[in-house]
Short mmCIF file of C-alpha atoms in Angstrom, two decimals:
data_model
loop_
_atom_site.label_atom_id
_atom_site.label_comp_id
_atom_site.label_asym_id
_atom_site.label_seq_id
_atom_site.Cartn_x
_atom_site.Cartn_y
_atom_site.Cartn_z
CA MET A 1 -13.01 75.16 51.07
CA ILE A 2 -9.53 76.07 49.81
CA LYS A 3 -9.04 78.50 46.92
CA LEU A 4 -5.77 78.14 45.00
CA PHE A 5 -4.49 80.99 42.82
CA TYR A 6 -2.34 79.58 40.05
CA ALA A 7 -0.81 80.35 36.69
CA ALA A 8 -0.36 77.75 33.97
CA HIS A 9 3.14 76.30 33.58
CA THR A 10 4.36 77.59 36.97
CA CYS A 11 5.28 75.99 40.28
CA SER A 12 1.70 76.38 41.51
CA LEU A 13 1.04 73.01 39.86
CA ALA A 14 2.81 71.30 42.78
CA SER A 15 0.27 72.51 45.33
CA HIS A 16 -2.56 71.79 42.92
CA ILE A 17 -1.45 68.17 42.58
CA ALA A 18 -1.08 67.85 46.36
CA LEU A 19 -4.61 69.20 46.94
CA GLU A 20 -5.88 66.65 44.46
CA GLU A 21 -3.88 63.81 46.05
CA VAL A 22 -5.42 64.41 49.50
CA GLY A 23 -8.96 64.82 48.17
CA ALA A 24 -9.28 68.36 49.49
CA ALA A 25 -12.34 70.48 48.74
CA TYR A 26 -10.82 73.25 46.66
CA SER A 27 -11.33 75.55 43.72
CA ILE A 28 -8.74 77.13 41.46
CA VAL A 29 -8.43 80.68 40.15
CA ARG A 30 -6.31 81.18 37.06
CA LEU A 31 -4.07 84.23 36.73
CA ASP A 32 -2.63 85.18 33.36
CA LEU A 33 0.88 86.45 34.05
CA ALA A 34 1.12 87.87 30.52
CA LEU A 35 -1.82 90.13 31.35
CA ASN A 36 -0.21 91.07 34.71
CA GLU A 37 -3.14 89.60 36.60
CA HIS A 38 -0.69 88.90 39.45
CA ARG A 39 -0.11 92.66 39.77
CA THR A 40 -3.69 93.86 40.16
CA PRO A 41 -4.67 95.60 43.41
CA ASP A 42 -7.10 92.79 44.15
CA TYR A 43 -4.44 90.11 43.88
CA LEU A 44 -1.78 92.16 45.67
CA ALA A 45 -4.22 92.40 48.58
CA ILE A 46 -4.13 88.59 48.71
CA ASN A 47 -0.41 88.19 48.01
CA PRO A 48 1.64 91.39 48.27
CA LYS A 49 4.56 89.56 46.65
CA GLY A 50 2.68 89.52 43.34
CA ARG A 51 3.57 85.91 42.71
CA VAL A 52 1.83 82.57 42.40
CA PRO A 53 0.89 80.37 44.13
CA ALA A 54 -1.30 81.72 46.90
CA MET A 55 -3.94 79.79 48.77
CA ILE A 56 -6.91 81.04 50.75
CA THR A 57 -7.75 78.64 53.55
CA ASP A 58 -10.42 78.88 56.24
CA LYS A 59 -7.66 80.10 58.59
CA GLY A 60 -6.16 82.71 56.25
CA ILE A 61 -3.84 83.14 53.31
CA LEU A 62 -0.73 81.10 52.64
CA THR A 63 2.06 81.53 50.09
CA GLU A 64 5.36 79.79 49.26
CA THR A 65 5.24 76.30 47.79
CA PRO A 66 7.20 74.46 50.53
CA ALA A 67 4.96 75.95 53.22
CA MET A 68 1.77 75.22 51.28
CA LEU A 69 2.81 71.63 50.59
CA ALA A 70 3.65 71.05 54.27
CA PHE A 71 0.31 72.61 55.26
CA ILE A 72 -1.56 70.26 52.93
CA ALA A 73 0.33 67.24 54.31
CA GLN A 74 -0.32 68.28 57.92
CA SER A 75 -3.98 69.14 57.29
CA PHE A 76 -4.69 65.76 55.72
CA PRO A 77 -2.57 63.40 57.85
CA GLN A 78 -4.49 60.34 56.68
CA SER A 79 -3.01 60.85 53.20
CA ARG A 80 0.50 60.33 54.60
CA LEU A 81 2.20 62.82 52.27
CA ALA A 82 4.99 63.45 54.82
CA PRO A 83 6.42 61.61 57.87
CA LEU A 84 4.55 63.89 60.25
CA GLY A 85 5.46 62.14 63.51
CA ASP A 86 9.17 62.05 62.74
CA PRO A 87 10.98 65.41 62.97
CA PHE A 88 14.06 64.09 61.15
CA GLY A 89 12.08 62.51 58.30
CA PHE A 90 9.94 65.63 58.03
CA ALA A 91 13.10 67.76 57.91
CA GLN A 92 14.46 65.64 55.07
CA VAL A 93 11.26 66.35 53.11
CA GLN A 94 11.56 70.03 53.95
CA ALA A 95 15.24 70.11 52.97
CA PHE A 96 14.49 68.61 49.56
CA ASN A 97 11.68 71.06 48.89
CA SER A 98 13.79 73.96 50.16
CA TYR A 99 16.54 73.03 47.71
CA LEU A 100 14.05 72.98 44.84
CA CYS A 101 12.65 76.35 45.91
CA SER A 102 15.82 78.27 46.68
CA THR A 103 18.39 76.72 44.33
CA LEU A 104 16.89 74.71 41.46
CA HIS A 105 13.87 76.95 40.77
CA VAL A 106 16.08 80.02 41.22
CA ALA A 107 18.57 78.73 38.64
CA HIS A 108 15.66 78.16 36.23
CA ALA A 109 14.25 81.63 36.90
CA HIS A 110 17.33 83.20 35.35
CA ARG A 111 16.00 82.15 31.95
CA MET A 112 12.77 84.17 31.97
CA ARG A 113 12.96 86.37 35.08
CA GLY A 114 16.48 87.78 34.85
CA HIS A 115 15.02 91.27 35.24
CA ARG A 116 14.69 90.52 38.93
CA TRP A 117 18.46 90.75 39.34
CA ALA A 118 19.70 92.91 36.44
CA ASP A 119 18.45 95.61 34.06
CA ASP A 120 21.09 95.53 31.32
CA PRO A 121 19.82 93.34 28.43
CA ALA A 122 23.33 91.96 27.88
CA ALA A 123 23.50 90.75 31.49
CA ILE A 124 20.04 89.23 31.23
CA ALA A 125 21.12 87.43 28.04
CA GLU A 126 24.26 86.17 29.78
CA MET A 127 22.13 84.73 32.60
CA GLN A 128 19.95 82.98 30.04
CA ARG A 129 23.01 81.52 28.39
CA LYS A 130 24.16 79.88 31.60
CA VAL A 131 20.80 78.31 32.52
CA PRO A 132 21.49 74.89 30.92
CA GLU A 133 24.67 74.65 32.98
CA SER A 134 23.31 75.93 36.30
CA VAL A 135 19.99 74.09 36.12
CA GLY A 136 21.79 70.99 34.81
CA ALA A 137 24.12 71.00 37.82
CA CYS A 138 21.12 71.08 40.17
CA TYR A 139 19.53 68.12 38.41
CA ASP A 140 22.79 66.19 38.43
CA LEU A 141 22.79 66.53 42.21
CA VAL A 142 19.14 65.47 42.42
CA GLU A 143 19.89 62.48 40.18
CA ARG A 144 23.06 61.34 41.98
CA LYS A 145 22.42 62.23 45.60
CA MET A 146 18.86 63.20 46.41
CA LEU A 147 16.24 61.17 44.50
CA LYS A 148 16.15 57.83 46.31
CA GLY A 149 13.64 56.17 44.00
CA PRO A 150 11.11 55.15 43.07
CA TRP A 151 9.84 58.29 44.84
CA VAL A 152 12.02 61.14 46.04
CA MET A 153 12.09 59.86 49.62
CA GLY A 154 12.18 56.19 48.64
CA ASP A 155 9.18 53.90 48.89
CA ALA A 156 6.88 56.58 50.31
CA TYR A 157 5.18 59.08 48.01
CA THR A 158 5.47 62.52 49.65
CA ILE A 159 5.01 66.23 48.97
CA CYS A 160 8.49 66.17 47.41
CA ASP A 161 7.16 64.27 44.41
CA PRO A 162 4.65 66.74 42.95
CA TYR A 163 7.20 69.51 43.46
CA LEU A 164 10.03 67.76 41.62
CA PHE A 165 7.61 66.67 38.87
CA THR A 166 6.39 70.25 38.43
CA LEU A 167 9.86 71.74 38.05
CA ALA A 168 11.01 68.87 35.83
CA GLN A 169 8.39 69.94 33.27
CA TRP A 170 10.86 72.66 32.31
CA LEU A 171 13.95 70.50 31.69
CA GLU A 172 13.89 70.64 27.91
CA ALA A 173 13.09 74.35 27.76
CA ASP A 174 15.98 74.97 30.16
CA GLY A 175 18.30 73.18 27.75
CA VAL A 176 18.93 70.16 29.96
CA ASP A 177 18.83 66.79 28.19
CA PRO A 178 16.64 64.40 30.23
CA ALA A 179 18.60 61.48 28.76
CA ARG A 180 21.40 62.21 31.20
CA LEU A 181 18.95 62.01 34.12
CA PRO A 182 17.43 58.52 34.01
CA LYS A 183 16.07 58.58 37.57
CA VAL A 184 14.52 62.02 37.13
CA GLY A 185 13.05 60.93 33.79
CA ASP A 186 11.64 57.75 35.29
CA HIS A 187 10.14 59.76 38.13
CA ARG A 188 8.54 62.17 35.68
CA SER A 189 7.01 59.31 33.70
CA ARG A 190 5.66 57.58 36.78
CA MET A 191 4.22 60.82 38.13
CA SER A 192 2.44 61.61 34.87
CA GLU A 193 0.44 58.40 35.22
CA ARG A 194 -1.07 59.31 38.59
CA PRO A 195 -4.75 60.28 38.40
CA ALA A 196 -4.19 63.34 40.62
CA VAL A 197 -1.50 64.62 38.29
CA ARG A 198 -3.58 64.06 35.17
CA LYS A 199 -6.57 65.78 36.73
CA ALA A 200 -4.59 68.81 37.96
CA ILE A 201 -2.91 69.33 34.60
CA ALA A 202 -6.20 68.94 32.73
CA GLU A 203 -7.86 71.49 35.03
CA GLU A 204 -5.06 74.01 34.53
CA LEU A 205 -5.11 73.74 30.77
CA ALA A 206 -8.89 73.61 30.41
CA MET B 1 24.99 65.54 70.22
CA ILE B 2 24.48 67.76 67.18
CA LYS B 3 27.42 68.96 65.09
CA LEU B 4 26.84 72.17 63.09
CA PHE B 5 29.09 73.03 60.14
CA TYR B 6 29.15 76.79 59.68
CA ALA B 7 31.05 79.62 58.08
CA ALA B 8 31.37 83.05 59.66
CA HIS B 9 29.07 85.78 58.31
CA THR B 10 26.75 83.30 56.54
CA CYS B 11 23.18 82.12 57.05
CA SER B 12 24.43 79.26 59.24
CA LEU B 13 24.23 81.70 62.15
CA ALA B 14 20.43 81.29 62.15
CA SER B 15 20.62 77.59 63.02
CA HIS B 16 23.41 78.28 65.50
CA ILE B 17 21.25 80.78 67.36
CA ALA B 18 18.30 78.38 67.34
CA LEU B 19 20.44 75.56 68.80
CA GLU B 20 21.54 77.92 71.52
CA GLU B 21 17.97 79.11 72.20
CA VAL B 22 16.70 75.56 72.81
CA GLY B 23 19.68 74.57 74.95
CA ALA B 24 20.72 71.75 72.59
CA ALA B 25 23.90 69.78 73.18
CA TYR B 26 25.92 70.74 70.11
CA SER B 27 29.35 71.54 68.79
CA ILE B 28 30.33 73.75 65.87
CA VAL B 29 32.83 73.15 63.08
CA ARG B 30 34.11 76.21 61.26
CA LEU B 31 34.67 76.12 57.51
CA ASP B 32 36.71 78.84 55.84
CA LEU B 33 35.03 79.49 52.49
CA ALA B 34 38.03 81.52 51.28
CA LEU B 35 40.14 78.37 51.67
CA ASN B 36 37.45 76.29 49.89
CA GLU B 37 36.95 74.14 52.95
CA HIS B 38 33.35 73.64 51.79
CA ARG B 39 34.71 71.93 48.65
CA THR B 40 36.93 69.29 50.25
CA PRO B 41 36.07 65.61 49.66
CA ASP B 42 35.43 65.19 53.38
CA TYR B 43 32.89 67.98 53.49
CA LEU B 44 31.27 67.05 50.18
CA ALA B 45 30.68 63.59 51.67
CA ILE B 46 28.64 65.35 54.38
CA ASN B 47 26.97 67.91 52.12
CA PRO B 48 27.30 67.22 48.38
CA LYS B 49 25.97 70.72 47.69
CA GLY B 50 29.21 72.20 49.03
CA ARG B 51 27.38 74.83 51.03
CA VAL B 52 26.83 75.75 54.65
CA PRO B 53 25.05 75.06 56.88
CA ALA B 54 24.96 71.32 57.42
CA MET B 55 24.11 69.56 60.64
CA ILE B 56 24.93 66.04 61.75
CA THR B 57 22.25 64.73 64.08
CA ASP B 58 21.94 61.33 65.74
CA LYS B 59 19.48 60.43 62.95
CA GLY B 60 21.62 61.62 60.03
CA ILE B 61 22.61 64.73 58.12
CA LEU B 62 20.41 67.74 57.47
CA THR B 63 20.92 70.78 55.25
CA GLU B 64 18.88 73.86 54.25
CA THR B 65 18.20 76.50 56.87
CA PRO B 66 14.37 76.37 56.83
CA ALA B 67 14.45 72.58 57.30
CA MET B 68 17.09 72.74 60.03
CA LEU B 69 15.22 75.46 61.91
CA ALA B 70 11.95 73.48 61.76
CA PHE B 71 13.83 70.36 62.92
CA ILE B 72 15.24 72.23 65.92
CA ALA B 73 11.78 73.60 66.80
CA GLN B 74 10.16 70.16 66.50
CA SER B 75 12.95 68.38 68.39
CA PHE B 76 12.71 70.76 71.34
CA PRO B 77 8.97 71.40 71.59
CA GLN B 78 9.23 72.73 75.13
CA SER B 79 11.11 75.75 73.74
CA ARG B 80 8.02 76.73 71.70
CA LEU B 81 9.98 78.10 68.73
CA ALA B 82 7.08 77.34 66.35
CA PRO B 83 3.31 76.73 66.70
CA LEU B 84 3.80 72.98 66.33
CA GLY B 85 0.21 71.90 66.98
CA ASP B 86 -1.27 74.36 64.50
CA PRO B 87 -0.70 73.49 60.82
CA PHE B 88 -1.72 76.98 59.64
CA GLY B 89 0.48 78.78 62.16
CA PHE B 90 3.36 76.45 61.37
CA ALA B 91 2.84 77.12 57.64
CA GLN B 92 3.02 80.87 58.26
CA VAL B 93 6.39 80.35 59.93
CA GLN B 94 7.51 78.16 57.05
CA ALA B 95 6.29 80.67 54.47
CA PHE B 96 8.27 83.48 56.07
CA ASN B 97 11.44 81.40 56.22
CA SER B 98 10.90 80.16 52.68
CA TYR B 99 10.67 83.76 51.46
CA LEU B 100 13.93 84.61 53.21
CA CYS B 101 15.61 81.55 51.73
CA SER B 102 14.38 81.66 48.14
CA THR B 103 13.86 85.39 47.51
CA LEU B 104 15.62 87.67 50.00
CA HIS B 105 18.80 85.62 50.46
CA VAL B 106 18.87 84.93 46.71
CA ALA B 107 18.69 88.66 45.93
CA HIS B 108 21.59 89.21 48.35
CA ALA B 109 23.61 86.38 46.80
CA HIS B 110 23.83 88.32 43.54
CA ARG B 111 26.34 90.60 45.23
CA MET B 112 29.04 88.03 45.97
CA ARG B 113 27.91 84.83 44.25
CA GLY B 114 26.92 86.08 40.80
CA HIS B 115 29.17 83.42 39.28
CA ARG B 116 26.43 80.92 40.04
CA TRP B 117 24.28 82.41 37.29
CA ALA B 118 26.70 84.11 34.87
CA ASP B 119 30.33 83.93 33.77
CA ASP B 120 30.80 87.28 32.02
CA PRO B 121 32.35 89.79 34.47
CA ALA B 122 30.20 92.59 33.07
CA ALA B 123 27.03 90.62 33.82
CA ILE B 124 28.25 89.81 37.32
CA ALA B 125 29.00 93.52 37.88
CA GLU B 126 25.52 94.41 36.64
CA MET B 127 23.98 91.96 39.13
CA GLN B 128 26.00 93.58 41.92
CA ARG B 129 24.81 97.00 40.86
CA LYS B 130 21.16 96.02 41.27
CA VAL B 131 21.52 94.42 44.73
CA PRO B 132 20.56 97.53 46.72
CA GLU B 133 17.33 97.75 44.69
CA SER B 134 16.40 94.04 44.71
CA VAL B 135 17.35 93.39 48.34
CA GLY B 136 15.77 96.69 49.34
CA ALA B 137 12.47 95.67 47.72
CA CYS B 138 12.48 92.44 49.74
CA TYR B 139 13.04 94.32 52.99
CA ASP B 140 10.35 96.85 52.13
CA LEU B 141 7.93 93.93 51.89
CA VAL B 142 9.16 92.46 55.18
CA GLU B 143 8.81 95.88 56.82
CA ARG B 144 5.35 96.69 55.45
CA LYS B 145 3.63 93.31 55.26
CA MET B 146 5.44 90.48 57.02
CA LEU B 147 7.11 91.53 60.29
CA LYS B 148 4.25 91.76 62.77
CA GLY B 149 6.34 92.96 65.70
CA PRO B 150 7.78 92.85 68.18
CA TRP B 151 8.81 89.46 66.78
CA VAL B 152 8.25 88.33 63.21
CA MET B 153 5.11 86.37 64.08
CA GLY B 154 3.91 88.86 66.69
CA ASP B 155 4.18 88.24 70.41
CA ALA B 156 5.77 84.81 70.05
CA TYR B 157 9.49 84.46 69.39
CA THR B 158 9.92 81.77 66.70
CA ILE B 159 12.48 80.30 64.31
CA CYS B 160 11.69 83.19 61.97
CA ASP B 161 13.50 85.61 64.27
CA PRO B 162 17.06 84.25 64.20
CA TYR B 163 16.74 83.83 60.43
CA LEU B 164 15.65 87.42 59.77
CA PHE B 165 18.28 88.71 62.22
CA THR B 166 21.01 86.73 60.46
CA LEU B 167 20.19 88.03 56.99
CA ALA B 168 19.67 91.58 58.30
CA GLN B 169 23.35 91.61 59.32
CA TRP B 170 24.07 92.27 55.64
CA LEU B 171 21.78 95.28 55.10
CA GLU B 172 24.49 97.93 55.05
CA ALA B 173 26.87 95.88 52.88
CA ASP B 174 24.01 95.30 50.45
CA GLY B 175 23.55 99.04 50.16
CA VAL B 176 20.18 99.19 51.92
CA ASP B 177 19.77 102.00 54.43
CA PRO B 178 18.35 100.57 57.69
CA ALA B 179 16.88 103.99 58.46
CA ARG B 180 14.07 103.29 55.99
CA LEU B 181 13.24 100.04 57.81
CA PRO B 182 12.38 101.00 61.41
CA LYS B 183 10.67 97.70 62.28
CA VAL B 184 13.52 95.61 60.85
CA GLY B 185 16.05 97.82 62.65
CA ASP B 186 14.16 97.55 65.93
CA HIS B 187 14.00 93.77 65.50
CA ARG B 188 17.73 93.61 64.85
CA SER B 189 18.46 95.63 67.99
CA ARG B 190 16.19 93.53 70.17
CA MET B 191 17.65 90.30 68.80
CA SER B 192 21.20 91.42 69.45
CA GLU B 193 20.42 91.69 73.16
CA ARG B 194 19.37 88.05 73.53
CA PRO B 195 21.91 85.90 75.38
CA ALA B 196 21.63 83.11 72.75
CA VAL B 197 22.45 85.56 69.98
CA ARG B 198 25.41 87.05 71.82
CA LYS B 199 26.77 83.59 72.62
CA ALA B 200 26.40 82.26 69.05
CA ILE B 201 28.08 85.30 67.53
CA ALA B 202 30.91 85.20 70.07
CA GLU B 203 31.47 81.48 69.36
CA GLU B 204 31.60 82.06 65.60
CA LEU B 205 34.08 84.90 65.83
CA ALA B 206 36.25 83.34 68.53
#
């Protein structure tokens, strides 16, 4: 039985969708970031980083979305959420998710988490100002070079898809017009029709 | 035959060390970032992100250090650079490398690459000012909670080790005193004695 610690409207949705896609036995635990529930001693004992997501498995605790997604794919090979027998194909999946984690999500984080990298309110405001440009540049690259379509890796639905879908929830709030990203927009629409996605979102907002 | 595109004093060293550790047949191509060689049309055709590292394999092109390191480990299983048959162990390796990529390296990048997230020189200076604090906090977590010792994952040398070693080259320049990080410092010393590390560094600086 897997236990997923999540917060609404965060990247933890990606792992939640993946758990639902593979039919895992899991439960979810909601943390309210506004109440600093990710900073309590109990949660810091689970994830000393004080971030979501974290996942308790029967082997131990895991963090970091790309690692958790790969773990879910490898633990449920019959669901074929990654090309597990093909190191190059698997690396392409990993490279996409790594880009989302370390570049696209990071660009987005400068809108609401600028305090991680600056204290001066003027600097934090300047970071916020640039978010539409920096996040937009990431999505332009995804649109032009990375999203093969219909799914991220082409015909096969993989662990890249829930991750892109999750981050693409924030496009409008980041000031990026989805109209300039037809493939990303189409992907978002198609994802939102999947039963696993509907169920995960409904559970998080319940 | 693998071809690795690198720049001196960047995270590409991690993949270079790993290629050397496994005894891969590879060549290296140096890019001078100061001359914008990562922005030429030829290189952008290889890596549209305009970053290092990138790796041309006989299957195609790969980018993103965590993905490249996992690819090297999976392509040379006899070198045992990751617990390949153990999804949880593999995920722990991935989680460590993902943290380095998306949190620690990102904190560091605010010292010299602040222009990614702000245009105002005052904001960029403010980001630089906070680097010792933000990078230091990442290393405190690595020291206290993540580096098992003697290697990152404990007794087994894995693809986490060249990655941590590579980023830890920048401790002093980031304003973090290694004296407060005895385990990280010990790891750095032990790594620097490995023949693969010495050879990769010598090749990059030749």
